[in-house]
Coordinates of C-alpha atoms in Angstrom, one line a residue:
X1 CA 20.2 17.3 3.1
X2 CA 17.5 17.2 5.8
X3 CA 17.5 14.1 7.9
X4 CA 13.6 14.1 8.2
X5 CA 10.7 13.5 6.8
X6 CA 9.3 16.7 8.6
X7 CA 12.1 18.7 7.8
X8 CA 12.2 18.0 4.1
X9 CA 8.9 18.3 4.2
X10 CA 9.1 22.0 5.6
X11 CA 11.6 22.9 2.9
X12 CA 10.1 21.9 0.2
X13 CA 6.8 24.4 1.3
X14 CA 9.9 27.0 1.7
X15 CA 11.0 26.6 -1.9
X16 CA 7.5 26.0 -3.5
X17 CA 5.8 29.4 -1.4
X18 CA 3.7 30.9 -4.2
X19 CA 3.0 27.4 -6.4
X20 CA -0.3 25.2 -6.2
X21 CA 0.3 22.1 -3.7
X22 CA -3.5 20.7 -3.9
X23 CA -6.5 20.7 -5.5
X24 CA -9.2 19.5 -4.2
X25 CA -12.9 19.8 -4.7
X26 CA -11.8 22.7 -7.5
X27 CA -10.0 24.9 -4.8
X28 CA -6.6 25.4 -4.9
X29 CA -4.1 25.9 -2.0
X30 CA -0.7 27.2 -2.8
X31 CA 2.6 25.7 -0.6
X32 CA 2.9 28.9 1.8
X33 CA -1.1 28.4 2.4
X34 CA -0.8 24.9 3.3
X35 CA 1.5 25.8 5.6
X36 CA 0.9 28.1 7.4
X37 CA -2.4 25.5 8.0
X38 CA -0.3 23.4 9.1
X39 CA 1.9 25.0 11.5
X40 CA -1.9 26.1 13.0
X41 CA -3.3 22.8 13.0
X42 CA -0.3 21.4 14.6
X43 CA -0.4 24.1 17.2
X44 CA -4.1 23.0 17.9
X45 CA -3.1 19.9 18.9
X46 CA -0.1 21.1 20.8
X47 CA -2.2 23.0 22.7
X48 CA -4.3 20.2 24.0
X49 CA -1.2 18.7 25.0
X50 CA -0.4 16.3 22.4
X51 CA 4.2 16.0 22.2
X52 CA 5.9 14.2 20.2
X53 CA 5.0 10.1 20.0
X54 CA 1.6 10.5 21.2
X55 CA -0.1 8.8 18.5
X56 CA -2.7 10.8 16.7
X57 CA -5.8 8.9 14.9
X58 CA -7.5 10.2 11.6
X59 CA -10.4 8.3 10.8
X60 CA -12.7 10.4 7.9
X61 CA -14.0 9.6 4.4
X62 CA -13.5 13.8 3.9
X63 CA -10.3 13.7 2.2
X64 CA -9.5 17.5 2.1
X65 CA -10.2 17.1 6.1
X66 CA -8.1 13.7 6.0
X67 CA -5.3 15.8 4.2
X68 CA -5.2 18.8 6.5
X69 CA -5.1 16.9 9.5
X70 CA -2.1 14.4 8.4
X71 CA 0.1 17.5 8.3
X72 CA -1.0 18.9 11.3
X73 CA -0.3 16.0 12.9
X74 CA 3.1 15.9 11.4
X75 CA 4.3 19.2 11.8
X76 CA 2.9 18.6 15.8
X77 CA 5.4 16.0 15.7
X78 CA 3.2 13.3 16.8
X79 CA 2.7 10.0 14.9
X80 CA -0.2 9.3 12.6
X81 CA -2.3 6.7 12.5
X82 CA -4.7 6.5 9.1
X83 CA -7.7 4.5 9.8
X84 CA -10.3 3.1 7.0
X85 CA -13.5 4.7 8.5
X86 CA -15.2 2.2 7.5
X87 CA -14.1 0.0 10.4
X88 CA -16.5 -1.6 12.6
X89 CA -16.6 -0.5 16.2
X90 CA -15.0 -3.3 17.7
X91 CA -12.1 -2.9 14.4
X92 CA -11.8 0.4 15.9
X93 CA -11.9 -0.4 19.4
X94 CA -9.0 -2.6 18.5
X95 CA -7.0 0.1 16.5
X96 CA -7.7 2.5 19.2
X97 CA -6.5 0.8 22.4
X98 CA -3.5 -1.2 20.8
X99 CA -1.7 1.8 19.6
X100 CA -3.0 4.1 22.7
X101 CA -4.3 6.9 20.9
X102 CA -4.3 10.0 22.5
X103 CA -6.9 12.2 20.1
X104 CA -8.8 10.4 17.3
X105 CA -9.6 12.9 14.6
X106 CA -13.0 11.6 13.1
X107 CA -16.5 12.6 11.4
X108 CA -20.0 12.7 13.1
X109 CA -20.8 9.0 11.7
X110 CA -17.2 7.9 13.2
X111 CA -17.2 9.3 16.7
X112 CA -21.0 7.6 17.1
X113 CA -19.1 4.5 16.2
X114 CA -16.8 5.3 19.0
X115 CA -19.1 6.2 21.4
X116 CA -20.4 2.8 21.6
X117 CA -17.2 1.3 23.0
X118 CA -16.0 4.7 24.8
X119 CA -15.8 2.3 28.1
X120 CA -12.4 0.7 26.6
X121 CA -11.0 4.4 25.8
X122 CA -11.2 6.5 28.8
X123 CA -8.0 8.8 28.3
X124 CA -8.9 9.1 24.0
X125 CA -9.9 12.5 23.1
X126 CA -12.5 12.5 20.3
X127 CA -12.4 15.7 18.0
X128 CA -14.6 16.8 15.0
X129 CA -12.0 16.9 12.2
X130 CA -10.8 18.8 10.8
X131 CA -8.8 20.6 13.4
X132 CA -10.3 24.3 14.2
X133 CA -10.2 26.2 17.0
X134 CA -7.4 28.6 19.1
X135 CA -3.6 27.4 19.6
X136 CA -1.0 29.1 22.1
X137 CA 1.1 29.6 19.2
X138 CA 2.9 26.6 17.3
X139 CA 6.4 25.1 18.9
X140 CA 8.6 23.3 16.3
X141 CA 9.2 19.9 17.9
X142 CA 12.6 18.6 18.0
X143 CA 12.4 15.3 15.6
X144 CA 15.5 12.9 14.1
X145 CA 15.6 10.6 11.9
X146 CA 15.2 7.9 14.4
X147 CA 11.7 8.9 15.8
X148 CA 8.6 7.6 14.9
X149 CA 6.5 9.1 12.0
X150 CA 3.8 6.7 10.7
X151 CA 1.7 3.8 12.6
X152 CA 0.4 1.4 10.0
X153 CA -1.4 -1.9 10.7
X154 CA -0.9 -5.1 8.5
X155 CA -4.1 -6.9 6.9
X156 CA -4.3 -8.8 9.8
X157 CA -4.2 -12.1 7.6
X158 CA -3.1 -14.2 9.7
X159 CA -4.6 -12.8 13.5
X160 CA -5.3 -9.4 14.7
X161 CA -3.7 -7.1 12.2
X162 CA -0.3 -6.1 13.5
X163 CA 1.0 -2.1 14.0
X164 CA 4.2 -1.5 11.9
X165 CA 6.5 1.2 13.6
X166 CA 8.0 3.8 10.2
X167 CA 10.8 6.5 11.1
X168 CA 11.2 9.6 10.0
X169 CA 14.1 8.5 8.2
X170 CA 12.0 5.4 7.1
X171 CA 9.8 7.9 5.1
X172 CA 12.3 10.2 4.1
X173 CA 14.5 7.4 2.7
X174 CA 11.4 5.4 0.7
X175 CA 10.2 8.6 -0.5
X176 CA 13.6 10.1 -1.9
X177 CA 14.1 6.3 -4.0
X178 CA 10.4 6.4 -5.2
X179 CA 10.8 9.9 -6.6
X180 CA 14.3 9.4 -8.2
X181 CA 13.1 5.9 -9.5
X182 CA 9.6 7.6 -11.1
X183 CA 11.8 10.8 -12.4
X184 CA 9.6 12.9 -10.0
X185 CA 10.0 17.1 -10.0
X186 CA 7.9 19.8 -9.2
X187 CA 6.7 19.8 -12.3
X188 CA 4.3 16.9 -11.8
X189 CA 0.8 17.2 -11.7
X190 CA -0.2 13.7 -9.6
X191 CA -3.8 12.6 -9.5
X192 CA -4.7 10.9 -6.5
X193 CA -8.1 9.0 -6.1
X194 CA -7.0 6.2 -3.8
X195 CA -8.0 6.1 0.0
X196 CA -5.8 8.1 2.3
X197 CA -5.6 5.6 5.3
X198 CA -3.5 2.7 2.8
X199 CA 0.1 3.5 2.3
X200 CA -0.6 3.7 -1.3
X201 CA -2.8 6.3 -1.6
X202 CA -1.1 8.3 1.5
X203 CA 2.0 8.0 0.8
X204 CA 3.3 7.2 -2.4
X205 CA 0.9 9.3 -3.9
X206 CA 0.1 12.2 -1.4
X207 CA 3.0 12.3 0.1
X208 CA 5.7 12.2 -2.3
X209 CA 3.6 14.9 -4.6
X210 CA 4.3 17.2 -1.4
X211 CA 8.0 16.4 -1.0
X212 CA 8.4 16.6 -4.3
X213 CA 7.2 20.0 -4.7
X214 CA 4.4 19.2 -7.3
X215 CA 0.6 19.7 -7.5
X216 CA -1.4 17.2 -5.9
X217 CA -5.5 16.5 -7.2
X218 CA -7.6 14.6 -4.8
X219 CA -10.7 13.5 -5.4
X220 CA -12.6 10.2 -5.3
X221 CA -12.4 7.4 -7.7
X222 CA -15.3 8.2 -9.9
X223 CA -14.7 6.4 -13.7
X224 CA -15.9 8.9 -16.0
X225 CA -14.7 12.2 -13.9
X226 CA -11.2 10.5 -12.9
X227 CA -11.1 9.8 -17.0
X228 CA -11.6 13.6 -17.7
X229 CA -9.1 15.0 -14.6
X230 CA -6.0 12.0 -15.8
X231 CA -6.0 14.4 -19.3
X232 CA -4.9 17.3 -16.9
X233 CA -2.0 15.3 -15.2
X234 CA 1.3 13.8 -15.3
X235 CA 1.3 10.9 -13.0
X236 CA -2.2 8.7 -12.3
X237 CA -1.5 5.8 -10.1
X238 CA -3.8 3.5 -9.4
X239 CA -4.6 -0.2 -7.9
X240 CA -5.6 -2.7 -11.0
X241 CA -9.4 -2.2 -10.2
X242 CA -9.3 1.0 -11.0
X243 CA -7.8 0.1 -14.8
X244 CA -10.6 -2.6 -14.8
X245 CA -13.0 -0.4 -14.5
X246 CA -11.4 2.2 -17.2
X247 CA -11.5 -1.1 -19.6
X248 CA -15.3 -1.7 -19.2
X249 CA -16.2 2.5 -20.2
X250 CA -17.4 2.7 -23.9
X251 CA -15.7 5.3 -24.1
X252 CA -12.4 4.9 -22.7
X253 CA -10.4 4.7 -26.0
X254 CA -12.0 7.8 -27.1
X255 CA -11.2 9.9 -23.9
X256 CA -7.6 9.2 -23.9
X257 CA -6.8 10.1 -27.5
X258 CA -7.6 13.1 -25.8
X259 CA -5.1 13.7 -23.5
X260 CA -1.9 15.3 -23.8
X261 CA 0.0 15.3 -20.4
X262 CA 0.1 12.2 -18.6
X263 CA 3.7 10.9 -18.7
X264 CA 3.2 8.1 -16.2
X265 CA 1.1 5.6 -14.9
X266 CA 1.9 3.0 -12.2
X267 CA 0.0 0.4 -10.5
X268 CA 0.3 -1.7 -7.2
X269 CA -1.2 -2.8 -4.0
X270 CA -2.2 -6.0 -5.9
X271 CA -1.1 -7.6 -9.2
X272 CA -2.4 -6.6 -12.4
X273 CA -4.1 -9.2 -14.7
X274 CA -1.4 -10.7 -17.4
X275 CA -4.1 -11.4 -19.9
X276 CA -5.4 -7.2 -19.3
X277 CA -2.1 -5.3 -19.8
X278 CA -1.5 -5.5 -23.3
X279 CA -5.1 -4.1 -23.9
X280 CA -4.1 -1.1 -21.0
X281 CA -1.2 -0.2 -22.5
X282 CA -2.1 -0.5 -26.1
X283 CA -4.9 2.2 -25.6
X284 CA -3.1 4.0 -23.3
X285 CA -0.1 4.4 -25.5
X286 CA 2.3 4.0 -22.5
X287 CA 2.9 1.1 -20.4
X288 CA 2.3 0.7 -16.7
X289 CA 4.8 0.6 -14.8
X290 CA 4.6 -2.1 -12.1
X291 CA 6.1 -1.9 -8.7
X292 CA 6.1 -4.4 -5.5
X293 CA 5.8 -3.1 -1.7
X294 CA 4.3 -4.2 1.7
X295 CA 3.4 -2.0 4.8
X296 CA 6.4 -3.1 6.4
X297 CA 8.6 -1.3 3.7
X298 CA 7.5 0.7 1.1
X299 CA 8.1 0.4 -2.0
X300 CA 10.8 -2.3 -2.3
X301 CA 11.2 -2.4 -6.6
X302 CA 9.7 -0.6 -9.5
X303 CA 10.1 -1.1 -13.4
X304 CA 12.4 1.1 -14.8
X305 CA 10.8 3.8 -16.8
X306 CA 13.0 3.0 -19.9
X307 CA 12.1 -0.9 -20.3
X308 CA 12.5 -3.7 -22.0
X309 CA 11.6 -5.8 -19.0
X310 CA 10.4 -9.3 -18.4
X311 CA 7.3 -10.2 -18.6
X312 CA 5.2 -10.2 -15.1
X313 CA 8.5 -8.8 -13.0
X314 CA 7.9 -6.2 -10.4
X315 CA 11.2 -4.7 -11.6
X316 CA 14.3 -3.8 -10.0
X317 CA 15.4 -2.8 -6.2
X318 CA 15.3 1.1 -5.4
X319 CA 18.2 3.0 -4.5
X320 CA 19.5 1.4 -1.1
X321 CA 17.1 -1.6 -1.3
X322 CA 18.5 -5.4 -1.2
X323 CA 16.5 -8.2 -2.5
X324 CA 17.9 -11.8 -2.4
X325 CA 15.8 -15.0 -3.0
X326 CA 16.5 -17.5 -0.2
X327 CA 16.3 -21.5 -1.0
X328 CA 17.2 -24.7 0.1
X329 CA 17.4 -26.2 -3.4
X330 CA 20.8 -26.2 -5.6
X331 CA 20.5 -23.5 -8.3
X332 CA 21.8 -25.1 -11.0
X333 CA 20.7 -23.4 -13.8
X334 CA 17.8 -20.5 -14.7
X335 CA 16.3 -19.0 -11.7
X336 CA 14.5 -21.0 -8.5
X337 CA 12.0 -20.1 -6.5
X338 CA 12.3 -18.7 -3.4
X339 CA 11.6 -16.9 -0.2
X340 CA 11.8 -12.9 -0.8
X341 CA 13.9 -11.1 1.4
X342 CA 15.0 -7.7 1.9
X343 CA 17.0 -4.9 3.7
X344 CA 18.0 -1.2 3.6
X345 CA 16.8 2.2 4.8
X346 CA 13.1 1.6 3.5
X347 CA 12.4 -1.2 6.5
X348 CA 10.1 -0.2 9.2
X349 CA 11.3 -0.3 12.9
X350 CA 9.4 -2.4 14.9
X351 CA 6.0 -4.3 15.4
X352 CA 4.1 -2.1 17.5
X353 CA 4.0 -3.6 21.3
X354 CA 4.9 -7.2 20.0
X355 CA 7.6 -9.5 20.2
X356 CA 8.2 -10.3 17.1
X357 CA 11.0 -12.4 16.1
X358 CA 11.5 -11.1 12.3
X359 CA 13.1 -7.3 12.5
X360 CA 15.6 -5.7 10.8
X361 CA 16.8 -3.5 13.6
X362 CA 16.2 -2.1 17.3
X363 CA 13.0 -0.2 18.1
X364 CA 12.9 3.5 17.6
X365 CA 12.1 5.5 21.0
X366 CA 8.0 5.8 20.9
X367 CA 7.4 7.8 23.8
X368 CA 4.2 8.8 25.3
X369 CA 3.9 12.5 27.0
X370 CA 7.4 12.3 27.6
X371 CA 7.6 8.7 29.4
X372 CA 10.3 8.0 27.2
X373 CA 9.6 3.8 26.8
X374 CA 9.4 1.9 23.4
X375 CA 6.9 -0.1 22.8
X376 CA 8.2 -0.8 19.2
X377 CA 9.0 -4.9 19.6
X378 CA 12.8 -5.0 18.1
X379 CA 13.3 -6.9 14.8
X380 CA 16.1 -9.5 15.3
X381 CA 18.8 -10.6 12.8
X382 CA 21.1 -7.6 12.7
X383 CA 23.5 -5.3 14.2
X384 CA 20.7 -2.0 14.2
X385 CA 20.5 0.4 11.1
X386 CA 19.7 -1.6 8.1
X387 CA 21.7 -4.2 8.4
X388 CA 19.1 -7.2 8.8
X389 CA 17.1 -9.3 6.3
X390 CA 13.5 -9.1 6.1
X391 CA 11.7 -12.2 5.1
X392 CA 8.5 -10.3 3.4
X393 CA 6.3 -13.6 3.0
X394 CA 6.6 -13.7 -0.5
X395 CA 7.8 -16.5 -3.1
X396 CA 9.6 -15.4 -6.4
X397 CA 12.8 -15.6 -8.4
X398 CA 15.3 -13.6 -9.3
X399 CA 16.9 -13.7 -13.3
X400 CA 20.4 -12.6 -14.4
X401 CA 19.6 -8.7 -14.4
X402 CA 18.0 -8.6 -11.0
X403 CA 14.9 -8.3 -12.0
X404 CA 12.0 -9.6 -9.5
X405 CA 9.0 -12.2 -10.0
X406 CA 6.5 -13.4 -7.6
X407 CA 5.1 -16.4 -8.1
X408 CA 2.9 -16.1 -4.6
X409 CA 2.8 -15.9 -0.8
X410 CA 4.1 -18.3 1.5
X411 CA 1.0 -18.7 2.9
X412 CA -0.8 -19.4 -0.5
X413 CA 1.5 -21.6 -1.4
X414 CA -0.3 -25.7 -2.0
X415 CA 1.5 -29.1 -1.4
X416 CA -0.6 -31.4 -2.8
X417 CA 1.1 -35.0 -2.8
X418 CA 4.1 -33.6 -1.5
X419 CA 4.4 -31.4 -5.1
X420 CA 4.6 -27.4 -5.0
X421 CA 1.8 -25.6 -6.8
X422 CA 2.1 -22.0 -6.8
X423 CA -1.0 -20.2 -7.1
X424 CA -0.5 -17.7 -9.4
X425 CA 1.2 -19.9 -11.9
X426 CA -1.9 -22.0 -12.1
X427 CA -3.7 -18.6 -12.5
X428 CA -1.4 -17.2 -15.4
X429 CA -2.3 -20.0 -17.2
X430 CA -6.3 -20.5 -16.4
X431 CA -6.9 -16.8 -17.1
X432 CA -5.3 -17.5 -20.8
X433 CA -8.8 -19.4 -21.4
X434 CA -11.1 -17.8 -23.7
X435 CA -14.3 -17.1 -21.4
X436 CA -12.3 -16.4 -17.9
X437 CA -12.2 -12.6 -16.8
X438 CA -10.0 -14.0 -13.5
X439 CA -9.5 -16.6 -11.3
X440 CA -7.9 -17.2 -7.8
X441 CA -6.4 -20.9 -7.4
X442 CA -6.4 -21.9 -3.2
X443 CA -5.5 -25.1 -1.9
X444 CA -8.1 -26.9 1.1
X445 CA -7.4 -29.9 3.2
X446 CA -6.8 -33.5 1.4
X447 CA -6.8 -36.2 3.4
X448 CA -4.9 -38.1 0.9
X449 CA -3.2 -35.5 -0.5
X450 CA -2.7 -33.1 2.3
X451 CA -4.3 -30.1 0.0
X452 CA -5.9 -30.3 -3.0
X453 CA -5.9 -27.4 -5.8
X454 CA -9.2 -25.5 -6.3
X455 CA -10.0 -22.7 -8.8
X456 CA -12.3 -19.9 -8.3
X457 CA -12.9 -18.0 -11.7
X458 CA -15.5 -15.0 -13.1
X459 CA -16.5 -15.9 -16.1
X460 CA -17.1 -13.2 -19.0
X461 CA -18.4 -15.4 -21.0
X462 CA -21.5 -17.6 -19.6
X463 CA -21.6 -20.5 -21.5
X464 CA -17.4 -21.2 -20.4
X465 CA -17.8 -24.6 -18.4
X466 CA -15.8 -26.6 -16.2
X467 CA -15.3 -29.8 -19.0
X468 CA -13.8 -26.6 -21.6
X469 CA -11.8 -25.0 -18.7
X470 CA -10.5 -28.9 -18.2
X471 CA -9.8 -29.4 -21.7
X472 CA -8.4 -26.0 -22.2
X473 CA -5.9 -26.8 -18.6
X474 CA -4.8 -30.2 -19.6
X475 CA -1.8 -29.9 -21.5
X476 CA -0.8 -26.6 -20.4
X477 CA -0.5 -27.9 -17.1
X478 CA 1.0 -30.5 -15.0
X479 CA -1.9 -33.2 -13.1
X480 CA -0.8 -32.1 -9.6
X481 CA -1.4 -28.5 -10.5
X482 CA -5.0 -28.8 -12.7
X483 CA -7.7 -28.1 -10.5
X484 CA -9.7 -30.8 -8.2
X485 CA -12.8 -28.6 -8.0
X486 CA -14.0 -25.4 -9.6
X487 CA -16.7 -22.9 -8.8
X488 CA -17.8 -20.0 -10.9
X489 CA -18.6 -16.8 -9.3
X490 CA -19.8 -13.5 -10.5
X491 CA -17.1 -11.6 -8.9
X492 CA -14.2 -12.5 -6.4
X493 CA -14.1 -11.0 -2.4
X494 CA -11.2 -8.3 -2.5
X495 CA -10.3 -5.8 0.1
X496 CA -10.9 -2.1 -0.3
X497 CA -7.2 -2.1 -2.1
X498 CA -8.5 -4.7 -4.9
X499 CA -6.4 -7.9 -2.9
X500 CA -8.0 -10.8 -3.4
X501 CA -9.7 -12.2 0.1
X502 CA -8.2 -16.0 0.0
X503 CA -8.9 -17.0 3.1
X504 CA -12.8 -16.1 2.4
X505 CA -12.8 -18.3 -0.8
X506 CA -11.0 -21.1 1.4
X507 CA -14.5 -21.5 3.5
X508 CA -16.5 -22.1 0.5
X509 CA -14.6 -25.7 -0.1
X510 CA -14.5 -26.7 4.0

């Protein structure tokens, strides 16, 4: 079996030659086409010097261009870097300089962006994408498992974001449990309408379709279009605004008695609404098959495709993933909450020239031109390999059959009066109200208390106030954990994945 994610890659474009790999904008382009791009766009970039660990920005809303240029990138072996081109110039200054980009890959609106803080870049190379141009014939580079693939950086929730170092062997081993987990084979026919520069949309979407040996559709989310193309697929995954948006089309029920093909459809990147998935699923016919991940490691657990399961778990650990829940209390009897922790072949190798202090293993070599140093900060806790626990941030519990439930971050969580409220508890049980479309719970600063709880809810229906919310929470919930304040809104802040901005709402009480 190949030992990277290049060189699995490369075979599966072998064994699939004459078969469709990607649609996009109605064209097709078959596995021996898309490589043979490759192999040229990677020779481009060869030629202008770029060897393996230079790190490679692409920075485009053209996803066809987007998609060309991650392979090229790839089969160069250099590292990629996706970046939302929607970033402000001093987001991309940031981005730019911190991971010491050699060539940034970008549209005519992006590379004006970059222009303006050009000072701060002087040895970046900024190239129309995608790649064109002549090549001195392509070299294959000599990659292990062990050398860096993918350069990722975090939310940046608490600080600058930070870069998160994946192997090839990272990728390779994610990518294998995701497809045996999901039942993946080249028979899959995989929508993908998610952004290219999140790890969602890249790669468990694009890039498993490809080592997979299926056909990959890309396209923008669009509801009525994406409706139409889901009928011609097997796998549609999507982040839970997406399915919102599917539940406010008149004719959404109508359109999928229609289809006949879709055998699978998963959600992540942010938790779905409780109160929403038995409506999703009803219509759909098929349920929704949840999974939890970070940037720092994949996908960690998935539902089984053959449930039952319990209600509002993020399912089980993939193949050569550990999950333990860590806690100082005495678990006597059901399950306690606790911090989330993790380890196996999935974790990423290093913050990205920081010292961190949380790492499940040394840095992998991230060279530059053949200077040989690593600028991957180690992960302590372990003996190398994937022998260390991750602490992922999150709170949950786990029951008898391993399966996974988060209750929250760490971060979110509220100690009012010295009492632990856990946000999406309060949540579960605020969006049960008749009149609440969501809500986000947050806990501010209490003199008295230390923090007090405060609700944020979208209302969907307008005459829902706070005295019937209050009525509604008070025996359904504990004093310490009912709401000191609420504050309807028309919609709540969320990232371009659908995540809910916290820290945004938190200002509006201060």
């Amino acid at each position: 079996m190949a030992q990277t994610f290049l060189h699995a890659l490369q075979e599966t474009f072998a064994k699939q030659a004459p078969r469709h790999a990607i649609i996009a904008s109605g064209v097709p382009l078959r596995y021996d086409e898309l490589n043979r791009n490759s192999r040229w766009g990677a020779a481009i970039l060869q030629s202008w010097g770029v060897r393996k660990g230079d790190r490679v920005a692409i920075c485009t809303p053209n996803k066809r261009a987007v998609f060309a240029d991650v392979l090229a990138v790839l089969y160069a072996g250099a590292v990629l870097l996706p970046l939302n081109p929607r970033f402000t110039r001093e987001e991309l200054r940031f981005f730019l300089k911190n991971s010491g980009a050699r060539v940034a890959l970008v549209d005519d609106e992006v590379a004006a962006v970059i222009e303006l803080v050009r000072q701060d870049l002087p040895d970046l190379a900024v190239v129309a994408s995608p790649l064109t141009g002549p090549t001195d014939g392509y070299r294959v580079p000599e990659i292990g498992p062990d050398d860096p693939c993918l350069l990722m950086y975090s939310s940046g929730t608490t600080g600058w974001p930070k870069g998160i170092v994946h192997t090839h062997g990272n990728v390779l081993s994610s990518l294998r449990a995701l497809q045996q987990s999901w039942r993946m084979t080249p028979d899959d026919v995989v929508l993908n309408v998610l952004p290219l520069f999140h790890i969602h949309g890249l790669c468990f979407a694009t890039l498993l379709t490809l080592l997979t040996g299926g056909c990959l559709i890309l396209d923008d989310f669009e509801p009525q279009r994406t409706l139409q193309q889901i009928g011609d697929c097997s796998v549609f995954m999507a982040v839970p605004t997406i399915y919102y948006r599917f539940l406010e089309q008149p004719n959404f029920r109508d359109v999928v008695k229609t289809w006949q093909k879709p055998r699978l459809f998963t959600c992540g990147s942010a938790p779905i609404r409780a109160e929403v998935l038995p409506e999703l699923e009803a219509i759909l016919g098929k349920p929704v098959i949840n999974r939890y991940g970070m940037t720092e490691a994949f996908v960690i657990t998935s539902l089984p495709l053959d449930g039952p399961w319990p209600n509002g778990s993020v399912g089980l650990p993939l193949d050569g993933v550990e999950v333990r829940v860590v806690t100082d209390e005495p678990r006597l009897s059901g399950s306690v909450v606790g911090a989330v922790q993790i380890r196996g072949p999935n974790l990423f190798r290093g913050y990205w020239k920081q010292a961190m202090s949380e790492a499940p293993s040394p840095p992998a070599p991230f060279p530059r031109g053949g200077e040989g140093r690593s600028e991957a900060a180690p992960l302590a806790g372990g003996e190398g390999g994937d022998g260390a626990w991750f602490d992922t941030g999150d709170l949950g519990f786990l029951d008898a059959a391993g399966f996974l439930t988060l209750v929250g971050r760490k971060n979110d969580l509220i100690i009012t009066s010295g009492f632990n409220v856990y946000p999406q508890v309060v949540e579960r049980v605020i969006n049960e109200c008749s009149g609440v479309r969501e809500s986000a719970v947050l806990g501010v600063p209490d003199e008295r208390k230390g923090e007090r709880v405060v609700a944020v809810v979208v209302r969907d229906d307008p005459t829902l106030d706070e005295d019937r919310l209050r009525a509604f929470l008070s025996d359904r919930l504990v004093d310490y954990q009912r709401p000191k304040t609420v504050k309807f809104v028309d919609t709540l802040p969320r990232n371009a994945m659908g995540k809910v901005l916290r820290r945004e709402m938190q200002g509006w009480f201060l």
